[in-house]
mmCIF file with all atom_site columns, N, CA, C and O in Angstrom:
data_model
loop_
_atom_site.group_PDB
_atom_site.id
_atom_site.type_symbol
_atom_site.label_atom_id
_atom_site.label_alt_id
_atom_site.label_comp_id
_atom_site.label_asym_id
_atom_site.label_entity_id
_atom_site.label_seq_id
_atom_site.pdbx_PDB_ins_code
_atom_site.Cartn_x
_atom_site.Cartn_y
_atom_site.Cartn_z
_atom_site.occupancy
_atom_site.B_iso_or_equiv
_atom_site.pdbx_formal_charge
_atom_site.auth_seq_id
_atom_site.auth_comp_id
_atom_site.auth_asym_id
_atom_site.auth_atom_id
_atom_site.pdbx_PDB_model_num
ATOM 1   N N  . MET A 1 1  ? -8.449  15.625  34.678  1.00 0.00 ? 24 MET A N  1
ATOM 2   C CA . MET A 1 1  ? -8.655  15.349  33.277  1.00 0.00 ? 24 MET A CA 1
ATOM 3   C C  . MET A 1 1  ? -10.089 15.751  32.916  1.00 0.00 ? 24 MET A C  1
ATOM 4   O O  . MET A 1 1  ? -11.020 15.432  33.614  1.00 0.00 ? 24 MET A O  1
ATOM 5   N N  . THR A 1 2  ? -10.218 16.428  31.811  1.00 0.00 ? 25 THR A N  1
ATOM 6   C CA . THR A 1 2  ? -11.544 16.885  31.432  1.00 0.00 ? 25 THR A CA 1
ATOM 7   C C  . THR A 1 2  ? -12.357 15.744  30.845  1.00 0.00 ? 25 THR A C  1
ATOM 8   O O  . THR A 1 2  ? -11.819 14.691  30.465  1.00 0.00 ? 25 THR A O  1
ATOM 9   N N  . ARG A 1 3  ? -13.634 15.970  30.757  1.00 0.00 ? 26 ARG A N  1
ATOM 10  C CA . ARG A 1 3  ? -14.524 14.924  30.222  1.00 0.00 ? 26 ARG A CA 1
ATOM 11  C C  . ARG A 1 3  ? -14.260 14.674  28.750  1.00 0.00 ? 26 ARG A C  1
ATOM 12  O O  . ARG A 1 3  ? -14.329 13.542  28.284  1.00 0.00 ? 26 ARG A O  1
ATOM 13  N N  . LEU A 1 4  ? -13.952 15.735  27.998  1.00 0.00 ? 27 LEU A N  1
ATOM 14  C CA . LEU A 1 4  ? -13.691 15.579  26.569  1.00 0.00 ? 27 LEU A CA 1
ATOM 15  C C  . LEU A 1 4  ? -12.442 14.733  26.339  1.00 0.00 ? 27 LEU A C  1
ATOM 16  O O  . LEU A 1 4  ? -12.433 13.821  25.511  1.00 0.00 ? 27 LEU A O  1
ATOM 17  N N  . ARG A 1 5  ? -11.395 15.015  27.086  1.00 0.00 ? 28 ARG A N  1
ATOM 18  C CA . ARG A 1 5  ? -10.159 14.245  26.942  1.00 0.00 ? 28 ARG A CA 1
ATOM 19  C C  . ARG A 1 5  ? -10.378 12.795  27.336  1.00 0.00 ? 28 ARG A C  1
ATOM 20  O O  . ARG A 1 5  ? -9.893  11.880  26.678  1.00 0.00 ? 28 ARG A O  1
ATOM 21  N N  . ARG A 1 6  ? -11.122 12.587  28.394  1.00 0.00 ? 29 ARG A N  1
ATOM 22  C CA . ARG A 1 6  ? -11.419 11.225  28.841  1.00 0.00 ? 29 ARG A CA 1
ATOM 23  C C  . ARG A 1 6  ? -12.242 10.487  27.786  1.00 0.00 ? 29 ARG A C  1
ATOM 24  O O  . ARG A 1 6  ? -12.002 9.309   27.516  1.00 0.00 ? 29 ARG A O  1
ATOM 25  N N  . GLY A 1 7  ? -13.186 11.173  27.164  1.00 0.00 ? 30 GLY A N  1
ATOM 26  C CA . GLY A 1 7  ? -13.990 10.560  26.109  1.00 0.00 ? 30 GLY A CA 1
ATOM 27  C C  . GLY A 1 7  ? -13.164 10.208  24.888  1.00 0.00 ? 30 GLY A C  1
ATOM 28  O O  . GLY A 1 7  ? -13.338 9.138   24.293  1.00 0.00 ? 30 GLY A O  1
ATOM 29  N N  . LEU A 1 8  ? -12.255 11.088  24.495  1.00 0.00 ? 31 LEU A N  1
ATOM 30  C CA . LEU A 1 8  ? -11.396 10.792  23.350  1.00 0.00 ? 31 LEU A CA 1
ATOM 31  C C  . LEU A 1 8  ? -10.458 9.622   23.631  1.00 0.00 ? 31 LEU A C  1
ATOM 32  O O  . LEU A 1 8  ? -10.213 8.781   22.755  1.00 0.00 ? 31 LEU A O  1
ATOM 33  N N  . LEU A 1 9  ? -9.935  9.563   24.819  1.00 0.00 ? 32 LEU A N  1
ATOM 34  C CA . LEU A 1 9  ? -9.082  8.427   25.179  1.00 0.00 ? 32 LEU A CA 1
ATOM 35  C C  . LEU A 1 9  ? -9.872  7.124   25.211  1.00 0.00 ? 32 LEU A C  1
ATOM 36  O O  . LEU A 1 9  ? -9.366  6.074   24.805  1.00 0.00 ? 32 LEU A O  1
ATOM 37  N N  . LEU A 1 10 ? -11.095 7.197   25.679  1.00 0.00 ? 33 LEU A N  1
ATOM 38  C CA . LEU A 1 10 ? -11.941 6.012   25.692  1.00 0.00 ? 33 LEU A CA 1
ATOM 39  C C  . LEU A 1 10 ? -12.196 5.517   24.269  1.00 0.00 ? 33 LEU A C  1
ATOM 40  O O  . LEU A 1 10 ? -12.121 4.323   23.998  1.00 0.00 ? 33 LEU A O  1
ATOM 41  N N  . VAL A 1 11 ? -12.450 6.431   23.362  1.00 0.00 ? 34 VAL A N  1
ATOM 42  C CA . VAL A 1 11 ? -12.671 6.041   21.958  1.00 0.00 ? 34 VAL A CA 1
ATOM 43  C C  . VAL A 1 11 ? -11.394 5.463   21.372  1.00 0.00 ? 34 VAL A C  1
ATOM 44  O O  . VAL A 1 11 ? -11.416 4.418   20.704  1.00 0.00 ? 34 VAL A O  1
ATOM 45  N N  . ALA A 1 12 ? -10.277 6.113   21.618  1.00 0.00 ? 35 ALA A N  1
ATOM 46  C CA . ALA A 1 12 ? -9.012  5.656   21.039  1.00 0.00 ? 35 ALA A CA 1
ATOM 47  C C  . ALA A 1 12 ? -8.605  4.296   21.580  1.00 0.00 ? 35 ALA A C  1
ATOM 48  O O  . ALA A 1 12 ? -8.304  3.377   20.810  1.00 0.00 ? 35 ALA A O  1
ATOM 49  N N  . TYR A 1 13 ? -8.580  4.148   22.869  1.00 0.00 ? 36 TYR A N  1
ATOM 50  C CA . TYR A 1 13 ? -8.098  2.904   23.466  1.00 0.00 ? 36 TYR A CA 1
ATOM 51  C C  . TYR A 1 13 ? -9.178  1.850   23.603  1.00 0.00 ? 36 TYR A C  1
ATOM 52  O O  . TYR A 1 13 ? -8.877  0.669   23.659  1.00 0.00 ? 36 TYR A O  1
ATOM 53  N N  . GLY A 1 14 ? -10.419 2.270   23.653  1.00 0.00 ? 37 GLY A N  1
ATOM 54  C CA . GLY A 1 14 ? -11.498 1.309   23.846  1.00 0.00 ? 37 GLY A CA 1
ATOM 55  C C  . GLY A 1 14 ? -12.031 0.736   22.556  1.00 0.00 ? 37 GLY A C  1
ATOM 56  O O  . GLY A 1 14 ? -12.550 -0.379  22.530  1.00 0.00 ? 37 GLY A O  1
ATOM 57  N N  . LEU A 1 15 ? -11.916 1.463   21.449  1.00 0.00 ? 38 LEU A N  1
ATOM 58  C CA . LEU A 1 15 ? -12.469 0.985   20.179  1.00 0.00 ? 38 LEU A CA 1
ATOM 59  C C  . LEU A 1 15 ? -11.403 0.769   19.111  1.00 0.00 ? 38 LEU A C  1
ATOM 60  O O  . LEU A 1 15 ? -11.350 -0.291  18.488  1.00 0.00 ? 38 LEU A O  1
ATOM 61  N N  . LEU A 1 16 ? -10.563 1.775   18.883  1.00 0.00 ? 39 LEU A N  1
ATOM 62  C CA . LEU A 1 16 ? -9.618  1.697   17.777  1.00 0.00 ? 39 LEU A CA 1
ATOM 63  C C  . LEU A 1 16 ? -8.535  0.653   17.981  1.00 0.00 ? 39 LEU A C  1
ATOM 64  O O  . LEU A 1 16 ? -8.212  -0.095  17.056  1.00 0.00 ? 39 LEU A O  1
ATOM 65  N N  . VAL A 1 17 ? -7.970  0.598   19.141  1.00 0.00 ? 40 VAL A N  1
ATOM 66  C CA . VAL A 1 17 ? -6.881  -0.355  19.391  1.00 0.00 ? 40 VAL A CA 1
ATOM 67  C C  . VAL A 1 17 ? -7.373  -1.799  19.313  1.00 0.00 ? 40 VAL A C  1
ATOM 68  O O  . VAL A 1 17 ? -6.757  -2.613  18.620  1.00 0.00 ? 40 VAL A O  1
ATOM 69  N N  . PRO A 1 18 ? -8.479  -2.182  19.958  1.00 0.00 ? 41 PRO A N  1
ATOM 70  C CA . PRO A 1 18 ? -8.933  -3.569  19.820  1.00 0.00 ? 41 PRO A CA 1
ATOM 71  C C  . PRO A 1 18 ? -9.306  -3.936  18.377  1.00 0.00 ? 41 PRO A C  1
ATOM 72  O O  . PRO A 1 18 ? -9.013  -5.044  17.932  1.00 0.00 ? 41 PRO A O  1
ATOM 73  N N  . VAL A 1 19 ? -9.924  -3.019  17.659  1.00 0.00 ? 42 VAL A N  1
ATOM 74  C CA . VAL A 1 19 ? -10.268 -3.303  16.264  1.00 0.00 ? 42 VAL A CA 1
ATOM 75  C C  . VAL A 1 19 ? -8.998  -3.503  15.452  1.00 0.00 ? 42 VAL A C  1
ATOM 76  O O  . VAL A 1 19 ? -8.910  -4.415  14.624  1.00 0.00 ? 42 VAL A O  1
ATOM 77  N N  . GLY A 1 20 ? -8.001  -2.689  15.657  1.00 0.00 ? 43 GLY A N  1
ATOM 78  C CA . GLY A 1 20 ? -6.730  -2.840  14.951  1.00 0.00 ? 43 GLY A CA 1
ATOM 79  C C  . GLY A 1 20 ? -6.045  -4.152  15.273  1.00 0.00 ? 43 GLY A C  1
ATOM 80  O O  . GLY A 1 20 ? -5.488  -4.800  14.392  1.00 0.00 ? 43 GLY A O  1
ATOM 81  N N  . VAL A 1 21 ? -6.088  -4.556  16.528  1.00 0.00 ? 44 VAL A N  1
ATOM 82  C CA . VAL A 1 21 ? -5.467  -5.833  16.920  1.00 0.00 ? 44 VAL A CA 1
ATOM 83  C C  . VAL A 1 21 ? -6.203  -6.997  16.274  1.00 0.00 ? 44 VAL A C  1
ATOM 84  O O  . VAL A 1 21 ? -5.575  -7.932  15.763  1.00 0.00 ? 44 VAL A O  1
ATOM 85  N N  . VAL A 1 22 ? -7.517  -6.967  16.257  1.00 0.00 ? 45 VAL A N  1
ATOM 86  C CA . VAL A 1 22 ? -8.293  -8.058  15.659  1.00 0.00 ? 45 VAL A CA 1
ATOM 87  C C  . VAL A 1 22 ? -8.029  -8.145  14.160  1.00 0.00 ? 45 VAL A C  1
ATOM 88  O O  . VAL A 1 22 ? -7.812  -9.230  13.620  1.00 0.00 ? 45 VAL A O  1
ATOM 89  N N  . VAL A 1 23 ? -8.020  -7.008  13.479  1.00 0.00 ? 46 VAL A N  1
ATOM 90  C CA . VAL A 1 23 ? -7.755  -7.019  12.035  1.00 0.00 ? 46 VAL A CA 1
ATOM 91  C C  . VAL A 1 23 ? -6.353  -7.523  11.759  1.00 0.00 ? 46 VAL A C  1
ATOM 92  O O  . VAL A 1 23 ? -6.125  -8.294  10.826  1.00 0.00 ? 46 VAL A O  1
ATOM 93  N N  . ARG A 1 24 ? -5.421  -7.130  12.564  1.00 0.00 ? 47 ARG A N  1
ATOM 94  C CA . ARG A 1 24 ? -4.035  -7.564  12.374  1.00 0.00 ? 47 ARG A CA 1
ATOM 95  C C  . ARG A 1 24 ? -3.884  -9.063  12.589  1.00 0.00 ? 47 ARG A C  1
ATOM 96  O O  . ARG A 1 24 ? -3.135  -9.739  11.877  1.00 0.00 ? 47 ARG A O  1
ATOM 97  N N  . LEU A 1 25 ? -4.588  -9.611  13.565  1.00 0.00 ? 48 LEU A N  1
ATOM 98  C CA . LEU A 1 25 ? -4.474  -11.041 13.862  1.00 0.00 ? 48 LEU A CA 1
ATOM 99  C C  . LEU A 1 25 ? -5.236  -11.922 12.879  1.00 0.00 ? 48 LEU A C  1
ATOM 100 O O  . LEU A 1 25 ? -4.800  -13.028 12.580  1.00 0.00 ? 48 LEU A O  1
ATOM 101 N N  . LEU A 1 26 ? -6.364  -11.448 12.386  1.00 0.00 ? 49 LEU A N  1
ATOM 102 C CA . LEU A 1 26 ? -7.214  -12.295 11.556  1.00 0.00 ? 49 LEU A CA 1
ATOM 103 C C  . LEU A 1 26 ? -6.767  -12.400 10.111  1.00 0.00 ? 49 LEU A C  1
ATOM 104 O O  . LEU A 1 26 ? -7.056  -13.398 9.457   1.00 0.00 ? 49 LEU A O  1
ATOM 105 N N  . GLY A 1 27 ? -6.143  -11.422 9.604   1.00 0.00 ? 50 GLY A N  1
ATOM 106 C CA . GLY A 1 27 ? -5.795  -11.565 8.207   1.00 0.00 ? 50 GLY A CA 1
ATOM 107 C C  . GLY A 1 27 ? -5.056  -10.395 7.627   1.00 0.00 ? 50 GLY A C  1
ATOM 108 O O  . GLY A 1 27 ? -4.533  -9.546  8.329   1.00 0.00 ? 50 GLY A O  1
ATOM 109 N N  . ASP A 1 28 ? -5.049  -10.390 6.321   1.00 0.00 ? 51 ASP A N  1
ATOM 110 C CA . ASP A 1 28 ? -4.331  -9.410  5.550   1.00 0.00 ? 51 ASP A CA 1
ATOM 111 C C  . ASP A 1 28 ? -5.314  -8.743  4.603   1.00 0.00 ? 51 ASP A C  1
ATOM 112 O O  . ASP A 1 28 ? -5.453  -9.150  3.450   1.00 0.00 ? 51 ASP A O  1
ATOM 113 N N  . PRO A 1 29 ? -6.033  -7.700  5.057   1.00 0.00 ? 52 PRO A N  1
ATOM 114 C CA . PRO A 1 29 ? -7.097  -7.129  4.234   1.00 0.00 ? 52 PRO A CA 1
ATOM 115 C C  . PRO A 1 29 ? -6.596  -6.492  2.934   1.00 0.00 ? 52 PRO A C  1
ATOM 116 O O  . PRO A 1 29 ? -7.325  -6.423  1.963   1.00 0.00 ? 52 PRO A O  1
ATOM 117 N N  . LEU A 1 30 ? -5.357  -6.043  2.887   1.00 0.00 ? 53 LEU A N  1
ATOM 118 C CA . LEU A 1 30 ? -4.839  -5.427  1.673   1.00 0.00 ? 53 LEU A CA 1
ATOM 119 C C  . LEU A 1 30 ? -4.142  -6.421  0.755   1.00 0.00 ? 53 LEU A C  1
ATOM 120 O O  . LEU A 1 30 ? -3.762  -6.077  -0.356  1.00 0.00 ? 53 LEU A O  1
ATOM 121 N N  . GLY A 1 31 ? -3.956  -7.649  1.187   1.00 0.00 ? 54 GLY A N  1
ATOM 122 C CA . GLY A 1 31 ? -3.313  -8.657  0.354   1.00 0.00 ? 54 GLY A CA 1
ATOM 123 C C  . GLY A 1 31 ? -1.824  -8.443  0.183   1.00 0.00 ? 54 GLY A C  1
ATOM 124 O O  . GLY A 1 31 ? -1.262  -8.803  -0.834  1.00 0.00 ? 54 GLY A O  1
ATOM 125 N N  . VAL A 1 32 ? -1.190  -7.869  1.169   1.00 0.00 ? 55 VAL A N  1
ATOM 126 C CA . VAL A 1 32 ? 0.230   -7.564  1.061   1.00 0.00 ? 55 VAL A CA 1
ATOM 127 C C  . VAL A 1 32 ? 1.081   -8.817  1.289   1.00 0.00 ? 55 VAL A C  1
ATOM 128 O O  . VAL A 1 32 ? 2.103   -8.999  0.642   1.00 0.00 ? 55 VAL A O  1
ATOM 129 N N  . ARG A 1 33 ? 0.651   -9.687  2.166   1.00 0.00 ? 56 ARG A N  1
ATOM 130 C CA . ARG A 1 33 ? 1.467   -10.840 2.530   1.00 0.00 ? 56 ARG A CA 1
ATOM 131 C C  . ARG A 1 33 ? 1.292   -12.043 1.620   1.00 0.00 ? 56 ARG A C  1
ATOM 132 O O  . ARG A 1 33 ? 1.995   -13.017 1.759   1.00 0.00 ? 56 ARG A O  1
ATOM 133 N N  . ARG A 1 34 ? 0.349   -11.991 0.693   1.00 0.00 ? 57 ARG A N  1
ATOM 134 C CA . ARG A 1 34 ? 0.136   -13.163 -0.155  1.00 0.00 ? 57 ARG A CA 1
ATOM 135 C C  . ARG A 1 34 ? 1.299   -13.314 -1.128  1.00 0.00 ? 57 ARG A C  1
ATOM 136 O O  . ARG A 1 34 ? 1.840   -12.321 -1.621  1.00 0.00 ? 57 ARG A O  1
ATOM 137 N N  . PRO A 1 35 ? 1.696   -14.534 -1.419  1.00 0.00 ? 58 PRO A N  1
ATOM 138 C CA . PRO A 1 35 ? 2.840   -14.739 -2.306  1.00 0.00 ? 58 PRO A CA 1
ATOM 139 C C  . PRO A 1 35 ? 2.498   -14.302 -3.733  1.00 0.00 ? 58 PRO A C  1
ATOM 140 O O  . PRO A 1 35 ? 1.345   -14.404 -4.164  1.00 0.00 ? 58 PRO A O  1
ATOM 141 N N  . PRO A 1 36 ? 3.471   -13.801 -4.449  1.00 0.00 ? 59 PRO A N  1
ATOM 142 C CA . PRO A 1 36 ? 3.196   -13.351 -5.806  1.00 0.00 ? 59 PRO A CA 1
ATOM 143 C C  . PRO A 1 36 ? 2.808   -14.518 -6.711  1.00 0.00 ? 59 PRO A C  1
ATOM 144 O O  . PRO A 1 36 ? 3.394   -15.596 -6.646  1.00 0.00 ? 59 PRO A O  1
ATOM 145 N N  . THR A 1 37 ? 1.826   -14.308 -7.555  1.00 0.00 ? 60 THR A N  1
ATOM 146 C CA . THR A 1 37 ? 1.362   -15.371 -8.442  1.00 0.00 ? 60 THR A CA 1
ATOM 147 C C  . THR A 1 37 ? 2.063   -15.323 -9.783  1.00 0.00 ? 60 THR A C  1
ATOM 148 O O  . THR A 1 37 ? 2.093   -16.302 -10.496 1.00 0.00 ? 60 THR A O  1
ATOM 149 N N  . GLY A 1 38 ? 2.573   -14.219 -10.130 1.00 0.00 ? 61 GLY A N  1
ATOM 150 C CA . GLY A 1 38 ? 3.250   -14.090 -11.417 1.00 0.00 ? 61 GLY A CA 1
ATOM 151 C C  . GLY A 1 38 ? 4.320   -13.027 -11.327 1.00 0.00 ? 61 GLY A C  1
ATOM 152 O O  . GLY A 1 38 ? 4.851   -12.753 -10.267 1.00 0.00 ? 61 GLY A O  1
ATOM 153 N N  . THR A 1 39 ? 4.611   -12.434 -12.436 1.00 0.00 ? 62 THR A N  1
ATOM 154 C CA . THR A 1 39 ? 5.620   -11.398 -12.469 1.00 0.00 ? 62 THR A CA 1
ATOM 155 C C  . THR A 1 39 ? 5.098   -10.204 -13.245 1.00 0.00 ? 62 THR A C  1
ATOM 156 O O  . THR A 1 39 ? 4.219   -10.339 -14.093 1.00 0.00 ? 62 THR A O  1
ATOM 157 N N  . ASN A 1 40 ? 5.609   -9.054  -12.934 1.00 0.00 ? 63 ASN A N  1
ATOM 158 C CA . ASN A 1 40 ? 5.244   -7.842  -13.651 1.00 0.00 ? 63 ASN A CA 1
ATOM 159 C C  . ASN A 1 40 ? 6.262   -7.489  -14.718 1.00 0.00 ? 63 ASN A C  1
ATOM 160 O O  . ASN A 1 40 ? 6.183   -6.452  -15.341 1.00 0.00 ? 63 ASN A O  1
ATOM 161 N N  . TRP A 1 41 ? 7.239   -8.357  -14.914 1.00 0.00 ? 64 TRP A N  1
ATOM 162 C CA . TRP A 1 41 ? 8.291   -8.086  -15.868 1.00 0.00 ? 64 TRP A CA 1
ATOM 163 C C  . TRP A 1 41 ? 7.773   -8.233  -17.284 1.00 0.00 ? 64 TRP A C  1
ATOM 164 O O  . TRP A 1 41 ? 7.081   -9.184  -17.627 1.00 0.00 ? 64 TRP A O  1
ATOM 165 N N  . ARG A 1 42 ? 8.092   -7.268  -18.102 1.00 0.00 ? 65 ARG A N  1
ATOM 166 C CA . ARG A 1 42 ? 7.763   -7.332  -19.526 1.00 0.00 ? 65 ARG A CA 1
ATOM 167 C C  . ARG A 1 42 ? 9.035   -7.104  -20.317 1.00 0.00 ? 65 ARG A C  1
ATOM 168 O O  . ARG A 1 42 ? 9.827   -6.219  -19.972 1.00 0.00 ? 65 ARG A O  1
ATOM 169 N N  . PRO A 1 43 ? 9.245   -7.842  -21.387 1.00 0.00 ? 66 PRO A N  1
ATOM 170 C CA . PRO A 1 43 ? 10.456  -7.623  -22.180 1.00 0.00 ? 66 PRO A CA 1
ATOM 171 C C  . PRO A 1 43 ? 10.427  -6.240  -22.848 1.00 0.00 ? 66 PRO A C  1
ATOM 172 O O  . PRO A 1 43 ? 9.366   -5.736  -23.216 1.00 0.00 ? 66 PRO A O  1
ATOM 173 N N  . ALA A 1 44 ? 11.583  -5.656  -22.969 1.00 0.00 ? 67 ALA A N  1
ATOM 174 C CA . ALA A 1 44 ? 11.679  -4.331  -23.572 1.00 0.00 ? 67 ALA A CA 1
ATOM 175 C C  . ALA A 1 44 ? 11.462  -4.420  -25.081 1.00 0.00 ? 67 ALA A C  1
ATOM 176 O O  . ALA A 1 44 ? 11.818  -5.413  -25.712 1.00 0.00 ? 67 ALA A O  1
ATOM 177 N N  . ARG A 1 45 ? 10.867  -3.364  -25.623 1.00 0.00 ? 68 ARG A N  1
ATOM 178 C CA . ARG A 1 45 ? 10.708  -3.323  -27.077 1.00 0.00 ? 68 ARG A CA 1
ATOM 179 C C  . ARG A 1 45 ? 12.068  -3.119  -27.717 1.00 0.00 ? 68 ARG A C  1
ATOM 180 O O  . ARG A 1 45 ? 12.943  -2.472  -27.144 1.00 0.00 ? 68 ARG A O  1
ATOM 181 N N  . SER A 1 46 ? 12.211  -3.651  -28.888 1.00 0.00 ? 69 SER A N  1
ATOM 182 C CA . SER A 1 46 ? 13.488  -3.470  -29.574 1.00 0.00 ? 69 SER A CA 1
ATOM 183 C C  . SER A 1 46 ? 13.605  -2.012  -30.008 1.00 0.00 ? 69 SER A C  1
ATOM 184 O O  . SER A 1 46 ? 12.660  -1.407  -30.516 1.00 0.00 ? 69 SER A O  1
ATOM 185 N N  . GLY A 1 47 ? 14.759  -1.449  -29.793 1.00 0.00 ? 70 GLY A N  1
ATOM 186 C CA . GLY A 1 47 ? 14.985  -0.051  -30.117 1.00 0.00 ? 70 GLY A CA 1
ATOM 187 C C  . GLY A 1 47 ? 15.284  0.132   -31.593 1.00 0.00 ? 70 GLY A C  1
ATOM 188 O O  . GLY A 1 47 ? 15.401  -0.831  -32.362 1.00 0.00 ? 70 GLY A O  1
ATOM 189 N N  . PRO A 1 48 ? 15.423  1.366   -31.998 1.00 0.00 ? 71 PRO A N  1
ATOM 190 C CA . PRO A 1 48 ? 15.731  1.632   -33.406 1.00 0.00 ? 71 PRO A CA 1
ATOM 191 C C  . PRO A 1 48 ? 17.134  1.146   -33.747 1.00 0.00 ? 71 PRO A C  1
ATOM 192 O O  . PRO A 1 48 ? 18.069  1.331   -32.991 1.00 0.00 ? 71 PRO A O  1
ATOM 193 N N  . ALA A 1 49 ? 17.249  0.518   -34.882 1.00 0.00 ? 72 ALA A N  1
ATOM 194 C CA . ALA A 1 49 ? 18.528  -0.049  -35.291 1.00 0.00 ? 72 ALA A CA 1
ATOM 195 C C  . ALA A 1 49 ? 19.322  0.914   -36.148 1.00 0.00 ? 72 ALA A C  1
ATOM 196 O O  . ALA A 1 49 ? 20.507  0.718   -36.345 1.00 0.00 ? 72 ALA A O  1
ATOM 197 N N  . THR A 1 50 ? 18.680  1.941   -36.644 1.00 0.00 ? 73 THR A N  1
ATOM 198 C CA . THR A 1 50 ? 19.382  2.875   -37.516 1.00 0.00 ? 73 THR A CA 1
ATOM 199 C C  . THR A 1 50 ? 19.400  4.260   -36.892 1.00 0.00 ? 73 THR A C  1
ATOM 200 O O  . THR A 1 50 ? 18.648  4.555   -35.957 1.00 0.00 ? 73 THR A O  1
ATOM 201 N N  . LEU A 1 51 ? 20.240  5.097   -37.410 1.00 0.00 ? 74 LEU A N  1
ATOM 202 C CA . LEU A 1 51 ? 20.333  6.464   -36.917 1.00 0.00 ? 74 LEU A CA 1
ATOM 203 C C  . LEU A 1 51 ? 19.050  7.233   -37.231 1.00 0.00 ? 74 LEU A C  1
ATOM 204 O O  . LEU A 1 51 ? 18.578  8.029   -36.415 1.00 0.00 ? 74 LEU A O  1
ATOM 205 N N  . ASP A 1 52 ? 18.439  6.987   -38.389 1.00 0.00 ? 75 ASP A N  1
ATOM 206 C CA . ASP A 1 52 ? 17.178  7.655   -38.732 1.00 0.00 ? 75 ASP A CA 1
ATOM 207 C C  . ASP A 1 52 ? 16.052  7.228   -37.791 1.00 0.00 ? 75 ASP A C  1
ATOM 208 O O  . ASP A 1 52 ? 15.210  8.039   -37.405 1.00 0.00 ? 75 ASP A O  1
ATOM 209 N N  . GLY A 1 53 ? 16.020  5.963   -37.417 1.00 0.00 ? 76 GLY A N  1
ATOM 210 C CA . GLY A 1 53 ? 15.005  5.484   -36.481 1.00 0.00 ? 76 GLY A CA 1
ATOM 211 C C  . GLY A 1 53 ? 15.150  6.127   -35.110 1.00 0.00 ? 76 GLY A C  1
ATOM 212 O O  . GLY A 1 53 ? 14.177  6.452   -34.447 1.00 0.00 ? 76 GLY A O  1
ATOM 213 N N  . ALA A 1 54 ? 16.389  6.342   -34.677 1.00 0.00 ? 77 ALA A N  1
ATOM 214 C CA . ALA A 1 54 ? 16.634  6.983   -33.380 1.00 0.00 ? 77 ALA A CA 1
ATOM 215 C C  . ALA A 1 54 ? 16.223  8.454   -33.426 1.00 0.00 ? 77 ALA A C  1
ATOM 216 O O  . ALA A 1 54 ? 15.736  8.994   -32.448 1.00 0.00 ? 77 ALA A O  1
ATOM 217 N N  . ARG A 1 55 ? 16.415  9.112   -34.549 1.00 0.00 ? 78 ARG A N  1
ATOM 218 C CA . ARG A 1 55 ? 16.036  10.516  -34.657 1.00 0.00 ? 78 ARG A CA 1
ATOM 219 C C  . ARG A 1 55 ? 14.514  10.689  -34.616 1.00 0.00 ? 78 ARG A C  1
ATOM 220 O O  . ARG A 1 55 ? 14.020  11.703  -34.169 1.00 0.00 ? 78 ARG A O  1
ATOM 221 N N  . ARG A 1 56 ? 13.762  9.693   -35.095 1.00 0.00 ? 79 ARG A N  1
ATOM 222 C CA . ARG A 1 56 ? 12.306  9.780   -35.094 1.00 0.00 ? 79 ARG A CA 1
ATOM 223 C C  . ARG A 1 56 ? 11.737  9.683   -33.681 1.00 0.00 ? 79 ARG A C  1
ATOM 224 O O  . ARG A 1 56 ? 10.630  10.128  -33.425 1.00 0.00 ? 79 ARG A O  1
ATOM 225 N N  . LEU A 1 57 ? 12.455  9.078   -32.752 1.00 0.00 ? 80 LEU A N  1
ATOM 226 C CA . LEU A 1 57 ? 11.951  8.930   -31.391 1.00 0.00 ? 80 LEU A CA 1
ATOM 227 C C  . LEU A 1 57 ? 11.912  10.265  -30.650 1.00 0.00 ? 80 LEU A C  1
ATOM 228 O O  . LEU A 1 57 ? 11.137  10.435  -29.731 1.00 0.00 ? 80 LEU A O  1
ATOM 229 N N  . ASN A 1 58 ? 12.759  11.185  -30.987 1.00 0.00 ? 81 ASN A N  1
ATOM 230 C CA . ASN A 1 58 ? 12.803  12.471  -30.281 1.00 0.00 ? 81 ASN A CA 1
ATOM 231 C C  . ASN A 1 58 ? 11.780  13.349  -30.826 1.00 0.00 ? 81 ASN A C  1
ATOM 232 O O  . ASN A 1 58 ? 11.090  13.932  -31.116 1.00 0.00 ? 81 ASN A O  1
#
């Protein structure tokens, strides 16, 4: 195994994997797992009631 390959493996397994495990165990940095506080639902606007109103939308 060359020195460069050994160095890259050392960086990958020696630094990246432990940091990923610690971040995964300690929390949720992106806030994905937190329960929703509200809703994103918005009521739809009322559509045109007449044929002329519908023609104006196009």
